[in-house]
Amino acid sequence: MDKKSKLTGRPRDGRVSDALLRVTLLELAAAGYLGTTVAGVARRAATSKQAIYRRYRDKNALVAAALAHGFEAVRTEPPLRGSVAEDLRRYLSGLATAFAETPLGAAVRALASYRQKPEFAVVFDEAETGQRLALRQILIATPFEADMETRIDLLLGQLYFSLVFHGDILNADDIETSIHLVLGLVAPRDPAPFSGLPGT
């Protein structure tokens, strides 16, 4: 049994399930994790709790499936391989747009404190894996391949830090600044010791 089937119970009509997952994201965005209930989702979706429980074993399974659905719906363009900066700009702008224009951003923020719950950890880990892979495809075989994982940490870190801790979505200027800084970073291999500090 794969991870998704463990989370979702018995999937039924795909269109009904998609509608439930969209509504669940809306409920998370509006009410937060603690305020989201199966009854509330059923009410918003004009269905019954029983219909939801036939598909998802409990609230956490429903929320995890909704979060996965939100990440899967993010549309990002494959790299053009002409300009690293442009490919990064297109990819990060796509993520930022998804966070801003769909309930996904607010849902991620609502679930950040509960990331270690096993059902949610699976989804967040898979989303990060996919995002890191996309960024590796942009950076690999370019002059910026060195320290690639650290560059990716910085790019995704700024995006998620801004979202989770400040409730802000990176704008075009923020993304541009982030890209220029990250592409300009070269980690020193043998840094010279600082002078004038205690103990030096």
Short mmCIF file of C-alpha atoms in Angstrom, two decimals:
data_model
loop_
_atom_site.label_atom_id
_atom_site.label_comp_id
_atom_site.label_asym_id
_atom_site.label_seq_id
_atom_site.Cartn_x
_atom_site.Cartn_y
_atom_site.Cartn_z
CA MET A 1 0.00 0.00 0.00
CA ASP A 2 1.47 3.38 -0.94
CA LYS A 3 1.58 6.48 1.26
CA LYS A 4 -1.34 8.15 -0.46
CA SER A 5 -3.70 5.19 -0.01
CA LYS A 6 -2.79 5.06 3.68
CA LEU A 7 -3.84 8.68 4.02
CA THR A 8 -7.03 8.73 2.05
CA GLY A 9 -8.97 5.60 2.92
CA ARG A 10 -11.32 4.61 0.10
CA PRO A 11 -11.30 7.06 -2.81
CA ARG A 12 -14.62 7.32 -4.66
CA ASP A 13 -15.71 9.64 -7.47
CA GLY A 14 -12.66 11.72 -8.36
CA ARG A 15 -14.66 14.88 -9.01
CA VAL A 16 -16.32 14.69 -5.60
CA SER A 17 -12.98 14.07 -3.90
CA ASP A 18 -11.38 17.01 -5.74
CA ALA A 19 -14.21 19.27 -4.63
CA LEU A 20 -13.84 18.13 -1.02
CA LEU A 21 -10.11 18.78 -1.08
CA ARG A 22 -10.56 22.28 -2.51
CA VAL A 23 -13.14 23.05 0.15
CA THR A 24 -10.86 21.68 2.87
CA LEU A 25 -8.08 24.05 1.78
CA LEU A 26 -10.54 26.93 1.90
CA GLU A 27 -11.61 25.89 5.39
CA LEU A 28 -7.98 25.67 6.55
CA ALA A 29 -7.28 29.10 5.10
CA ALA A 30 -10.29 30.59 6.86
CA ALA A 31 -10.34 28.75 10.19
CA GLY A 32 -6.83 27.36 10.71
CA TYR A 33 -6.06 23.78 11.65
CA LEU A 34 -7.82 23.75 15.02
CA GLY A 35 -10.88 25.47 13.61
CA THR A 36 -11.18 23.07 10.70
CA THR A 37 -13.60 20.23 11.34
CA VAL A 38 -15.06 17.47 9.22
CA ALA A 39 -18.50 18.89 10.00
CA GLY A 40 -17.40 22.33 8.82
CA VAL A 41 -15.99 20.95 5.59
CA ALA A 42 -19.17 18.95 5.01
CA ARG A 43 -21.27 22.06 5.56
CA ARG A 44 -19.17 24.17 3.18
CA ALA A 45 -19.18 21.39 0.56
CA ALA A 46 -22.93 20.81 0.93
CA THR A 47 -22.39 17.14 1.71
CA SER A 48 -22.49 14.89 4.76
CA LYS A 49 -19.83 13.86 7.24
CA GLN A 50 -20.54 10.26 6.29
CA ALA A 51 -19.65 11.02 2.66
CA ILE A 52 -16.31 12.41 3.82
CA TYR A 53 -15.57 9.51 6.16
CA ARG A 54 -16.19 7.09 3.31
CA ARG A 55 -13.20 8.68 1.60
CA TYR A 56 -10.94 9.82 4.45
CA ARG A 57 -10.58 8.02 7.73
CA ASP A 58 -10.33 11.16 9.89
CA LYS A 59 -9.69 14.89 9.87
CA ASN A 60 -5.92 14.55 9.55
CA ALA A 61 -6.21 12.25 6.55
CA LEU A 62 -8.57 14.74 4.90
CA VAL A 63 -6.30 17.70 5.65
CA ALA A 64 -3.19 15.85 4.45
CA ALA A 65 -4.91 14.89 1.20
CA ALA A 66 -6.07 18.49 0.71
CA LEU A 67 -2.55 19.82 1.27
CA ALA A 68 -1.12 17.30 -1.21
CA HIS A 69 -3.81 18.27 -3.70
CA GLY A 70 -2.87 21.93 -3.29
CA PHE A 71 0.82 21.30 -3.92
CA GLU A 72 0.08 19.05 -6.90
CA ALA A 73 -2.01 21.81 -8.48
CA VAL A 74 0.92 24.25 -8.52
CA ARG A 75 1.83 24.92 -12.13
CA THR A 76 5.52 25.58 -12.71
CA GLU A 77 7.31 25.89 -16.02
CA PRO A 78 10.19 23.56 -16.93
CA PRO A 79 13.57 25.30 -17.22
CA LEU A 80 14.39 26.81 -20.59
CA ARG A 81 18.12 26.40 -19.92
CA GLY A 82 18.87 29.75 -21.51
CA SER A 83 19.32 31.85 -18.37
CA VAL A 84 19.64 30.48 -14.85
CA ALA A 85 18.31 33.71 -13.39
CA GLU A 86 15.27 33.66 -15.68
CA ASP A 87 14.53 30.00 -14.93
CA LEU A 88 14.74 30.70 -11.19
CA ARG A 89 12.55 33.77 -11.61
CA ARG A 90 9.88 31.78 -13.45
CA TYR A 91 9.93 28.91 -10.96
CA LEU A 92 9.89 30.99 -7.78
CA SER A 93 7.27 33.34 -9.20
CA GLY A 94 5.08 30.32 -9.94
CA LEU A 95 5.32 29.14 -6.34
CA ALA A 96 4.71 32.62 -4.96
CA THR A 97 1.68 33.06 -7.23
CA ALA A 98 0.23 29.74 -6.08
CA PHE A 99 0.67 30.77 -2.44
CA ALA A 100 -0.92 34.16 -3.09
CA GLU A 101 -3.78 33.28 -5.43
CA THR A 102 -4.97 29.95 -4.02
CA PRO A 103 -5.74 28.81 -0.46
CA LEU A 104 -2.47 26.84 -0.45
CA GLY A 105 -0.41 29.66 1.07
CA ALA A 106 -2.77 30.18 3.99
CA ALA A 107 -3.11 26.41 4.45
CA VAL A 108 0.67 25.95 4.63
CA ARG A 109 0.84 28.74 7.19
CA ALA A 110 -1.99 27.17 9.21
CA LEU A 111 -0.27 23.77 9.26
CA ALA A 112 3.32 24.89 9.87
CA SER A 113 3.06 24.31 13.62
CA TYR A 114 1.74 20.80 13.00
CA ARG A 115 4.31 19.79 10.42
CA GLN A 116 5.63 16.91 12.52
CA LYS A 117 2.30 15.09 12.55
CA PRO A 118 3.06 11.98 10.50
CA GLU A 119 0.33 12.57 7.92
CA PHE A 120 1.45 16.13 7.27
CA ALA A 121 5.18 15.36 7.40
CA VAL A 122 4.77 12.98 4.46
CA VAL A 123 3.13 15.68 2.35
CA PHE A 124 5.54 18.46 3.29
CA ASP A 125 8.53 16.18 2.66
CA GLU A 126 7.23 15.16 -0.76
CA ALA A 127 6.53 18.79 -1.68
CA GLU A 128 10.03 19.83 -0.63
CA THR A 129 11.56 16.94 -2.57
CA GLY A 130 9.74 18.02 -5.72
CA GLN A 131 10.68 21.67 -5.29
CA ARG A 132 14.32 20.87 -4.63
CA LEU A 133 14.41 18.61 -7.69
CA ALA A 134 13.01 21.39 -9.86
CA LEU A 135 15.65 23.82 -8.59
CA ARG A 136 18.44 21.28 -9.08
CA GLN A 137 17.36 20.90 -12.69
CA ILE A 138 17.84 24.65 -13.09
CA LEU A 139 21.23 24.86 -11.36
CA ILE A 140 22.89 21.62 -12.44
CA ALA A 141 25.54 21.77 -15.17
CA THR A 142 25.82 25.55 -14.79
CA PRO A 143 28.47 27.72 -13.11
CA PHE A 144 26.13 27.80 -10.10
CA GLU A 145 26.18 24.05 -9.47
CA ALA A 146 28.75 24.54 -6.70
CA ASP A 147 27.10 24.71 -3.28
CA MET A 148 23.83 23.91 -5.04
CA GLU A 149 21.99 22.56 -1.99
CA THR A 150 22.85 25.65 0.05
CA ARG A 151 21.64 27.90 -2.75
CA ILE A 152 18.38 25.95 -2.82
CA ASP A 153 18.08 26.23 0.98
CA LEU A 154 18.40 30.00 0.69
CA LEU A 155 15.87 30.34 -2.12
CA LEU A 156 13.20 28.12 -0.58
CA GLY A 157 14.04 29.29 2.93
CA GLN A 158 13.26 32.91 2.13
CA LEU A 159 10.00 31.95 0.43
CA TYR A 160 8.75 29.82 3.33
CA PHE A 161 10.14 32.03 6.11
CA SER A 162 8.32 35.02 4.66
CA LEU A 163 5.12 32.99 4.28
CA VAL A 164 5.09 31.23 7.66
CA PHE A 165 6.61 33.82 9.99
CA HIS A 166 5.49 37.06 8.38
CA GLY A 167 2.38 35.97 6.51
CA ASP A 168 3.80 37.62 3.39
CA ILE A 169 4.23 36.37 -0.15
CA LEU A 170 7.46 37.31 -1.89
CA ASN A 171 6.86 39.93 -4.55
CA ALA A 172 8.75 40.29 -7.82
CA ASP A 173 11.35 42.62 -6.29
CA ASP A 174 11.98 40.24 -3.38
CA ILE A 175 12.43 37.33 -5.78
CA GLU A 176 14.78 39.34 -7.98
CA THR A 177 16.93 40.35 -5.02
CA SER A 178 17.01 36.79 -3.71
CA ILE A 179 18.12 35.42 -7.08
CA HIS A 180 20.91 37.97 -7.50
CA LEU A 181 22.21 37.35 -3.99
CA VAL A 182 22.11 33.57 -4.29
CA LEU A 183 23.75 33.48 -7.70
CA GLY A 184 26.46 35.79 -6.42
CA LEU A 185 27.31 33.68 -3.37
CA VAL A 186 30.48 31.62 -3.45
CA ALA A 187 31.32 29.89 -0.19
CA PRO A 188 34.94 30.53 0.86
CA ARG A 189 36.97 27.32 0.89
CA ASP A 190 39.68 28.54 3.23
CA PRO A 191 38.43 31.71 4.89
CA ALA A 192 41.03 34.02 6.34
CA PRO A 193 40.74 34.52 10.12
CA PHE A 194 39.10 37.71 11.29
CA SER A 195 41.41 40.22 12.90
CA GLY A 196 40.68 42.43 15.84
CA LEU A 197 38.33 39.96 17.53
CA PRO A 198 38.85 38.60 21.05
CA GLY A 199 41.20 35.65 20.97
CA THR A 200 42.77 36.50 17.60
#
